[in-house]
PDB file of C-alpha atoms in Angstrom:
ATOM      1  CA  GLN V  12      -6.368   2.416   9.209  1.00 56.00           C
ATOM      2  CA  SER V  13      -5.610   2.112  12.931  1.00 61.00           C
ATOM      3  CA  MET V  14      -2.011   2.205  14.072  1.00 87.00           C
ATOM      4  CA  LEU V  15      -2.829  -0.077  17.000  1.00 96.00           C
ATOM      5  CA  THR V  16      -4.348  -3.484  16.265  1.00 97.00           C
ATOM      6  CA  GLN V  17      -7.138  -4.992  18.343  1.00 97.00           C
ATOM      7  CA  PRO V  18      -9.360  -7.999  17.723  1.00 97.00           C
ATOM      8  CA  PRO V  19     -12.733  -6.838  16.356  1.00 97.00           C
ATOM      9  CA  SER V  20     -14.658  -8.847  18.900  1.00 97.00           C
ATOM     10  CA  VAL V  21     -14.364 -11.032  21.984  1.00 98.00           C
ATOM     11  CA  SER V  22     -17.011 -12.792  24.010  1.00 97.00           C
ATOM     12  CA  GLY V  23     -17.436 -14.616  27.268  1.00 96.00           C
ATOM     13  CA  ALA V  24     -20.042 -15.946  29.616  1.00 97.00           C
ATOM     14  CA  PRO V  25     -20.934 -14.185  32.851  1.00 97.00           C
ATOM     15  CA  GLY V  26     -18.274 -14.793  35.476  1.00 97.00           C
ATOM     16  CA  GLN V  27     -15.599 -15.706  32.964  1.00 97.00           C
ATOM     17  CA  ARG V  28     -12.339 -13.915  32.166  1.00 97.00           C
ATOM     18  CA  VAL V  29     -11.586 -12.307  28.821  1.00 98.00           C
ATOM     19  CA  THR V  30      -8.582 -10.487  27.475  1.00 98.00           C
ATOM     20  CA  ILE V  31      -8.283  -7.907  24.708  1.00 98.00           C
ATOM     21  CA  SER V  32      -4.934  -7.439  23.011  1.00 98.00           C
ATOM     22  CA  CYS V  33      -3.507  -4.262  21.537  1.00 98.00           C
ATOM     23  CA  THR V  34      -0.505  -4.523  19.243  1.00 97.00           C
ATOM     24  CA  GLY V  35       1.532  -1.509  18.255  1.00 97.00           C
ATOM     25  CA  SER V  36       4.990  -0.814  16.902  1.00 96.00           C
ATOM     26  CA  SER V  37       8.387   0.616  17.759  1.00 95.00           C
ATOM     27  CA  SER V  38       7.090   4.149  17.266  1.00 95.00           C
ATOM     28  CA  ASN V  39       4.344   3.935  19.870  1.00 96.00           C
ATOM     29  CA  ILE V  40       3.993   1.171  22.465  1.00 97.00           C
ATOM     30  CA  GLY V  41       7.433  -0.242  21.721  1.00 95.00           C
ATOM     31  CA  ALA V  42       8.975   3.204  22.161  1.00 95.00           C
ATOM     32  CA  GLY V  43       7.901   3.138  25.787  1.00 96.00           C
ATOM     33  CA  TYR V  44       4.792   5.248  25.601  1.00 96.00           C
ATOM     34  CA  ASP V  45       1.966   4.430  27.949  1.00 97.00           C
ATOM     35  CA  VAL V  46      -1.122   2.559  26.811  1.00 97.00           C
ATOM     36  CA  HIS V  47      -4.541   3.681  27.963  1.00 98.00           C
ATOM     37  CA  TRP V  48      -7.856   1.873  27.644  1.00 98.00           C
ATOM     38  CA  TYR V  49     -11.329   3.327  27.179  1.00 98.00           C
ATOM     39  CA  HIS V  50     -14.724   1.741  27.144  1.00 97.00           C
ATOM     40  CA  GLN V  51     -17.701   3.043  25.256  1.00 97.00           C
ATOM     41  CA  LEU V  52     -21.324   2.107  25.754  1.00 95.00           C
ATOM     42  CA  PRO V  53     -23.617   2.534  22.722  1.00 91.00           C
ATOM     43  CA  GLY V  54     -24.491   6.164  22.111  1.00 91.00           C
ATOM     44  CA  THR V  55     -22.167   7.501  24.768  1.00 96.00           C
ATOM     45  CA  ALA V  56     -18.721   9.060  24.863  1.00 98.00           C
ATOM     46  CA  PRO V  57     -15.626   6.949  25.559  1.00 98.00           C
ATOM     47  CA  LYS V  58     -14.562   6.809  29.183  1.00 97.00           C
ATOM     48  CA  LEU V  59     -11.095   6.203  30.585  1.00 97.00           C
ATOM     49  CA  LEU V  60     -10.882   2.699  32.007  1.00 98.00           C
ATOM     50  CA  ILE V  61      -7.155   2.031  32.513  1.00 97.00           C
ATOM     51  CA  TYR V  62      -4.410   4.629  32.331  1.00 97.00           C
ATOM     52  CA  ALA V  63      -0.637   4.361  32.123  1.00 96.00           C
ATOM     53  CA  ASN V  64      -0.764   0.661  31.243  1.00 96.00           C
ATOM     54  CA  SER V  65      -2.153  -0.719  34.479  1.00 97.00           C
ATOM     55  CA  ASN V  66      -3.726   1.969  36.637  1.00 96.00           C
ATOM     56  CA  ARG V  67      -7.437   2.244  37.363  1.00 97.00           C
ATOM     57  CA  PRO V  68      -9.125   5.615  37.783  1.00 95.00           C
ATOM     58  CA  SER V  69     -11.188   6.024  40.905  1.00 95.00           C
ATOM     59  CA  GLY V  70     -14.436   4.091  40.622  1.00 94.00           C
ATOM     60  CA  VAL V  71     -13.260   1.443  38.156  1.00 96.00           C
ATOM     61  CA  PRO V  72     -13.648  -2.047  39.671  1.00 96.00           C
ATOM     62  CA  ASP V  73     -10.549  -4.157  40.182  1.00 95.00           C
ATOM     63  CA  ARG V  74     -12.079  -6.711  37.805  1.00 97.00           C
ATOM     64  CA  PHE V  75     -10.393  -4.605  35.122  1.00 98.00           C
ATOM     65  CA  SER V  76      -6.621  -4.779  34.768  1.00 98.00           C
ATOM     66  CA  GLY V  77      -4.063  -3.810  32.175  1.00 97.00           C
ATOM     67  CA  SER V  78      -0.557  -4.823  31.269  1.00 97.00           C
ATOM     68  CA  LYS V  79       2.066  -3.927  28.722  1.00 97.00           C
ATOM     69  CA  SER V  80       5.063  -5.761  27.299  1.00 96.00           C
ATOM     70  CA  GLY V  81       7.231  -4.871  24.340  1.00 96.00           C
ATOM     71  CA  THR V  82       5.087  -3.579  21.507  1.00 96.00           C
ATOM     72  CA  SER V  83       1.820  -4.916  22.944  1.00 97.00           C
ATOM     73  CA  ALA V  84      -0.619  -4.363  25.743  1.00 98.00           C
ATOM     74  CA  SER V  85      -3.651  -6.183  27.005  1.00 98.00           C
ATOM     75  CA  LEU V  86      -6.788  -5.546  28.985  1.00 98.00           C
ATOM     76  CA  ALA V  87      -8.188  -8.288  31.186  1.00 98.00           C
ATOM     77  CA  ILE V  88     -11.686  -8.409  32.575  1.00 98.00           C
ATOM     78  CA  THR V  89     -12.516 -11.007  35.207  1.00 97.00           C
ATOM     79  CA  GLY V  90     -15.901 -11.951  36.610  1.00 97.00           C
ATOM     80  CA  LEU V  91     -17.672 -10.811  33.449  1.00 97.00           C
ATOM     81  CA  GLN V  92     -20.954  -9.023  33.983  1.00 96.00           C
ATOM     82  CA  ALA V  93     -23.672  -8.100  31.524  1.00 96.00           C
ATOM     83  CA  GLU V  94     -22.908  -4.410  32.078  1.00 95.00           C
ATOM     84  CA  ASP V  95     -19.373  -4.958  30.720  1.00 96.00           C
ATOM     85  CA  GLU V  96     -20.805  -5.344  27.219  1.00 97.00           C
ATOM     86  CA  ALA V  97     -19.301  -2.388  25.360  1.00 97.00           C
ATOM     87  CA  ASP V  98     -16.630  -1.350  22.882  1.00 97.00           C
ATOM     88  CA  TYR V  99     -13.075  -1.150  24.202  1.00 98.00           C
ATOM     89  CA  TYR V 100     -10.292   0.966  22.702  1.00 98.00           C
ATOM     90  CA  CYS V 101      -6.579   1.131  23.418  1.00 98.00           C
ATOM     91  CA  GLN V 102      -4.662   4.359  22.826  1.00 98.00           C
ATOM     92  CA  SER V 103      -1.049   5.500  22.890  1.00 97.00           C
ATOM     93  CA  TYR V 104       1.209   8.248  21.628  1.00 96.00           C
ATOM     94  CA  ASP V 105       3.108   7.775  18.368  1.00 95.00           C
ATOM     95  CA  ARG V 106       6.375   9.622  17.948  1.00 94.00           C
ATOM     96  CA  SER V 107       6.507   9.292  14.176  1.00 94.00           C
ATOM     97  CA  LEU V 108       3.089  10.908  13.901  1.00 92.00           C
ATOM     98  CA  SER V 109       3.658  13.311  16.811  1.00 92.00           C
ATOM     99  CA  GLY V 110       0.159  12.541  17.922  1.00 94.00           C
ATOM    100  CA  SER V 111      -2.198  10.003  19.355  1.00 95.00           C
ATOM    101  CA  VAL V 112      -3.148   6.662  17.878  1.00 96.00           C
ATOM    102  CA  PHE V 113      -6.079   4.432  18.758  1.00 97.00           C
ATOM    103  CA  GLY V 114      -6.832   0.799  18.231  1.00 97.00           C
ATOM    104  CA  GLY V 115      -9.725  -0.078  15.985  1.00 96.00           C
ATOM    105  CA  GLY V 116     -11.834  -1.105  18.950  1.00 97.00           C
ATOM    106  CA  THR V 117     -13.038  -4.449  20.297  1.00 98.00           C
ATOM    107  CA  LYS V 118     -16.677  -5.251  20.861  1.00 97.00           C
ATOM    108  CA  LEU V 119     -17.173  -7.312  24.000  1.00 97.00           C
ATOM    109  CA  THR V 120     -20.250  -9.511  24.043  1.00 97.00           C
ATOM    110  CA  VAL V 121     -21.372 -11.121  27.283  1.00 96.00           C
ATOM    111  CA  LEU V 122     -23.096 -14.347  26.294  1.00 93.00           C
TER     112      LEU V 122
ATOM    113  CA  GLN G 324     -13.884  18.066  38.497  1.00 87.00           C
ATOM    114  CA  VAL G 325     -13.466  19.074  34.883  1.00 92.00           C
ATOM    115  CA  GLN G 326     -16.554  18.826  32.671  1.00 95.00           C
ATOM    116  CA  LEU G 327     -16.781  19.388  28.933  1.00 97.00           C
ATOM    117  CA  VAL G 328     -20.052  20.345  27.263  1.00 97.00           C
ATOM    118  CA  GLN G 329     -20.287  20.444  23.488  1.00 98.00           C
ATOM    119  CA  SER G 330     -22.599  22.257  21.115  1.00 97.00           C
ATOM    120  CA  GLY G 331     -25.525  20.550  19.431  1.00 97.00           C
ATOM    121  CA  ALA G 332     -25.876  18.453  16.304  1.00 98.00           C
ATOM    122  CA  GLU G 333     -25.269  20.008  12.900  1.00 98.00           C
ATOM    123  CA  VAL G 334     -26.361  19.213   9.365  1.00 98.00           C
ATOM    124  CA  LYS G 335     -24.114  20.658   6.680  1.00 98.00           C
ATOM    125  CA  LYS G 336     -23.881  20.581   2.929  1.00 98.00           C
ATOM    126  CA  PRO G 337     -20.833  19.211   1.127  1.00 97.00           C
ATOM    127  CA  GLY G 338     -18.177  21.868   0.621  1.00 97.00           C
ATOM    128  CA  SER G 339     -19.258  23.937   3.604  1.00 98.00           C
ATOM    129  CA  SER G 340     -17.644  24.279   7.032  1.00 98.00           C
ATOM    130  CA  VAL G 341     -18.750  23.388  10.543  1.00 98.00           C
ATOM    131  CA  THR G 342     -17.655  24.697  13.913  1.00 98.00           C
ATOM    132  CA  VAL G 343     -18.167  22.685  17.084  1.00 98.00           C
ATOM    133  CA  SER G 344     -17.649  24.228  20.497  1.00 98.00           C
ATOM    134  CA  CYS G 345     -16.514  22.632  23.758  1.00 97.00           C
ATOM    135  CA  ARG G 346     -17.159  24.592  26.938  1.00 97.00           C
ATOM    136  CA  THR G 347     -15.131  23.508  29.963  1.00 95.00           C
ATOM    137  CA  SER G 348     -15.839  23.989  33.634  1.00 92.00           C
ATOM    138  CA  GLY G 349     -14.477  22.853  36.960  1.00 88.00           C
ATOM    139  CA  GLY G 350     -10.840  23.423  36.222  1.00 82.00           C
ATOM    140  CA  THR G 351      -8.287  25.979  35.100  1.00 85.00           C
ATOM    141  CA  PHE G 352      -8.545  26.238  31.332  1.00 83.00           C
ATOM    142  CA  ASP G 353      -4.954  27.371  31.018  1.00 80.00           C
ATOM    143  CA  SER G 354      -3.629  24.336  32.842  1.00 83.00           C
ATOM    144  CA  TYR G 355      -4.502  21.691  30.260  1.00 85.00           C
ATOM    145  CA  SER G 356      -4.841  20.913  26.576  1.00 94.00           C
ATOM    146  CA  ILE G 357      -7.992  20.109  24.643  1.00 96.00           C
ATOM    147  CA  SER G 358      -8.054  17.534  21.900  1.00 98.00           C
ATOM    148  CA  TRP G 359     -10.627  16.634  19.267  1.00 98.00           C
ATOM    149  CA  VAL G 360     -11.386  13.050  18.304  1.00 98.00           C
ATOM    150  CA  ARG G 361     -13.928  11.878  15.777  1.00 97.00           C
ATOM    151  CA  GLN G 362     -15.858   8.664  15.305  1.00 97.00           C
ATOM    152  CA  ALA G 363     -17.540   7.852  12.002  1.00 96.00           C
ATOM    153  CA  PRO G 364     -20.708   5.727  12.188  1.00 95.00           C
ATOM    154  CA  GLY G 365     -19.821   2.227  13.310  1.00 92.00           C
ATOM    155  CA  GLN G 366     -16.117   3.039  13.232  1.00 94.00           C
ATOM    156  CA  GLY G 367     -13.293   3.608  15.687  1.00 94.00           C
ATOM    157  CA  LEU G 368     -11.757   6.709  17.186  1.00 96.00           C
ATOM    158  CA  GLU G 369      -9.542   9.062  15.192  1.00 96.00           C
ATOM    159  CA  TRP G 370      -7.426  11.821  16.737  1.00 97.00           C
ATOM    160  CA  MET G 371      -7.743  15.120  14.890  1.00 97.00           C
ATOM    161  CA  GLY G 372      -5.642  17.625  16.789  1.00 97.00           C
ATOM    162  CA  ARG G 373      -5.115  19.542  19.991  1.00 97.00           C
ATOM    163  CA  ILE G 374      -4.668  23.008  21.393  1.00 96.00           C
ATOM    164  CA  ILE G 375      -2.713  24.212  24.404  1.00 94.00           C
ATOM    165  CA  PRO G 376      -4.683  27.345  25.365  1.00 92.00           C
ATOM    166  CA  LEU G 377      -1.923  28.710  27.595  1.00 91.00           C
ATOM    167  CA  LEU G 378       0.472  28.805  24.664  1.00 91.00           C
ATOM    168  CA  ASP G 379      -2.136  29.142  21.922  1.00 91.00           C
ATOM    169  CA  MET G 380      -0.283  26.284  20.285  1.00 94.00           C
ATOM    170  CA  THR G 381      -1.907  23.692  18.043  1.00 96.00           C
ATOM    171  CA  ASP G 382      -0.984  20.308  16.571  1.00 94.00           C
ATOM    172  CA  TYR G 383      -3.009  18.573  13.900  1.00 96.00           C
ATOM    173  CA  ALA G 384      -3.114  15.018  12.618  1.00 95.00           C
ATOM    174  CA  GLN G 385      -1.661  14.838   9.136  1.00 93.00           C
ATOM    175  CA  SER G 386      -4.894  13.521   7.671  1.00 93.00           C
ATOM    176  CA  PHE G 387      -6.674  16.721   8.694  1.00 93.00           C
ATOM    177  CA  GLN G 388      -3.931  19.251   7.973  1.00 89.00           C
ATOM    178  CA  GLY G 389      -5.244  22.187   6.013  1.00 93.00           C
ATOM    179  CA  ARG G 390      -8.883  21.411   6.763  1.00 97.00           C
ATOM    180  CA  VAL G 391      -9.118  21.637  10.537  1.00 98.00           C
ATOM    181  CA  THR G 392      -8.583  24.647  12.772  1.00 98.00           C
ATOM    182  CA  ILE G 393      -8.702  24.408  16.555  1.00 97.00           C
ATOM    183  CA  THR G 394      -8.955  27.564  18.606  1.00 97.00           C
ATOM    184  CA  ALA G 395      -9.606  28.492  22.213  1.00 95.00           C
ATOM    185  CA  ASP G 396     -11.248  31.401  23.963  1.00 94.00           C
ATOM    186  CA  LYS G 397      -9.676  31.711  27.392  1.00 92.00           C
ATOM    187  CA  SER G 398     -12.238  34.270  28.522  1.00 92.00           C
ATOM    188  CA  THR G 399     -15.024  31.681  28.236  1.00 93.00           C
ATOM    189  CA  SER G 400     -12.944  28.502  28.741  1.00 93.00           C
ATOM    190  CA  THR G 401     -14.224  27.237  25.402  1.00 95.00           C
ATOM    191  CA  ALA G 402     -12.416  25.393  22.648  1.00 97.00           C
ATOM    192  CA  TYR G 403     -13.579  25.303  19.048  1.00 98.00           C
ATOM    193  CA  MET G 404     -12.977  22.925  16.167  1.00 98.00           C
ATOM    194  CA  GLU G 405     -13.673  24.098  12.628  1.00 98.00           C
ATOM    195  CA  LEU G 406     -13.621  21.581   9.787  1.00 98.00           C
ATOM    196  CA  SER G 407     -13.831  22.928   6.249  1.00 97.00           C
ATOM    197  CA  SER G 408     -14.465  21.533   2.766  1.00 97.00           C
ATOM    198  CA  LEU G 409     -16.863  19.014   4.254  1.00 97.00           C
ATOM    199  CA  ARG G 410     -17.583  15.794   2.417  1.00 97.00           C
ATOM    200  CA  SER G 411     -19.896  12.911   3.162  1.00 97.00           C
ATOM    201  CA  GLU G 412     -17.067  10.962   4.779  1.00 96.00           C
ATOM    202  CA  ASP G 413     -16.868  13.640   7.480  1.00 97.00           C
ATOM    203  CA  THR G 414     -20.230  12.524   8.846  1.00 98.00           C
ATOM    204  CA  ALA G 415     -19.285  11.517  12.359  1.00 98.00           C
ATOM    205  CA  VAL G 416     -19.570  12.226  16.048  1.00 98.00           C
ATOM    206  CA  TYR G 417     -16.937  14.731  17.097  1.00 98.00           C
ATOM    207  CA  TYR G 418     -15.666  14.621  20.676  1.00 98.00           C
ATOM    208  CA  CYS G 419     -13.550  17.040  22.635  1.00 98.00           C
ATOM    209  CA  ALA G 420     -11.493  15.700  25.503  1.00 98.00           C
ATOM    210  CA  ARG G 421      -9.041  17.047  28.021  1.00 96.00           C
ATOM    211  CA  LEU G 422      -5.590  15.916  27.057  1.00 95.00           C
ATOM    212  CA  SER G 423      -3.071  15.102  29.777  1.00 91.00           C
ATOM    213  CA  SER G 424       0.458  15.109  28.421  1.00 89.00           C
ATOM    214  CA  THR G 425       3.513  13.671  30.140  1.00 88.00           C
ATOM    215  CA  THR G 426       6.881  12.381  28.995  1.00 88.00           C
ATOM    216  CA  SER G 427       5.212   8.954  28.854  1.00 92.00           C
ATOM    217  CA  GLY G 428       2.586  10.051  26.372  1.00 91.00           C
ATOM    218  CA  TRP G 429      -0.950  11.376  26.157  1.00 94.00           C
ATOM    219  CA  ARG G 430      -4.281  10.351  27.577  1.00 95.00           C
ATOM    220  CA  PHE G 431      -7.811  11.734  27.214  1.00 97.00           C
ATOM    221  CA  ASP G 432     -10.011  12.279  30.233  1.00 95.00           C
ATOM    222  CA  PRO G 433     -12.722  13.412  30.563  1.00 96.00           C
ATOM    223  CA  TRP G 434     -14.608  13.594  27.273  1.00 98.00           C
ATOM    224  CA  GLY G 435     -17.409  15.807  26.070  1.00 98.00           C
ATOM    225  CA  GLN G 436     -20.741  14.215  25.235  1.00 98.00           C
ATOM    226  CA  GLY G 437     -20.077  14.331  21.485  1.00 98.00           C
ATOM    227  CA  THR G 438     -21.560  16.314  18.609  1.00 98.00           C
ATOM    228  CA  LEU G 439     -23.041  14.611  15.565  1.00 98.00           C
ATOM    229  CA  VAL G 440     -22.142  16.321  12.320  1.00 98.00           C
ATOM    230  CA  THR G 441     -24.039  15.084   9.289  1.00 98.00           C
ATOM    231  CA  VAL G 442     -22.840  16.076   5.833  1.00 98.00           C
ATOM    232  CA  SER G 443     -25.595  15.685   3.290  1.00 96.00           C
TER     233      SER G 443
END
């Protein structure tokens, strides 16, 4: 059972904008801990996509953006492209568990 | 640039143990932590534990306490994850990842390529 809640799936047509939500609690996101986002193509390892809520690692297009408010965070993808089709996971630290928690993952389908 | 390379796939019998290795390069092994995360078939990511090689200190997720042991060999910049008393539900891909820890939390980057452990 994931400590962070994400929608199982989202979809959008090429060029459109989609958002993926990530809802936590007062022991993780709501406690002020950063949210990070990863994307995972089939058969490959997860890769850091957004770190510290809204920062993009070098090489990640600015079509990807993140935000955080209260006990939730969200990932937005604009100008959808076929190559964006992947699984997306949010992750944060949980002080009650003294460890990391992940969302259950969201499968993005580009129609 | 830090790179993590894991050992190959394993097939194990229920009740046995498995050890997965994670060799790092391109960085100073003592300067970061290594975490292990697993992903069951078709499922999400689950944090298992971490080691701080400099301090030889470990933390484990409660759900794995007593069954997982994470160690590090500083001479070869390699971390190891041993999981014992294997059951079919432990069939998964096991990833190592560099863990960056700040007062604002943890993040994992980069990741190893993953090791499939099949319990059957």
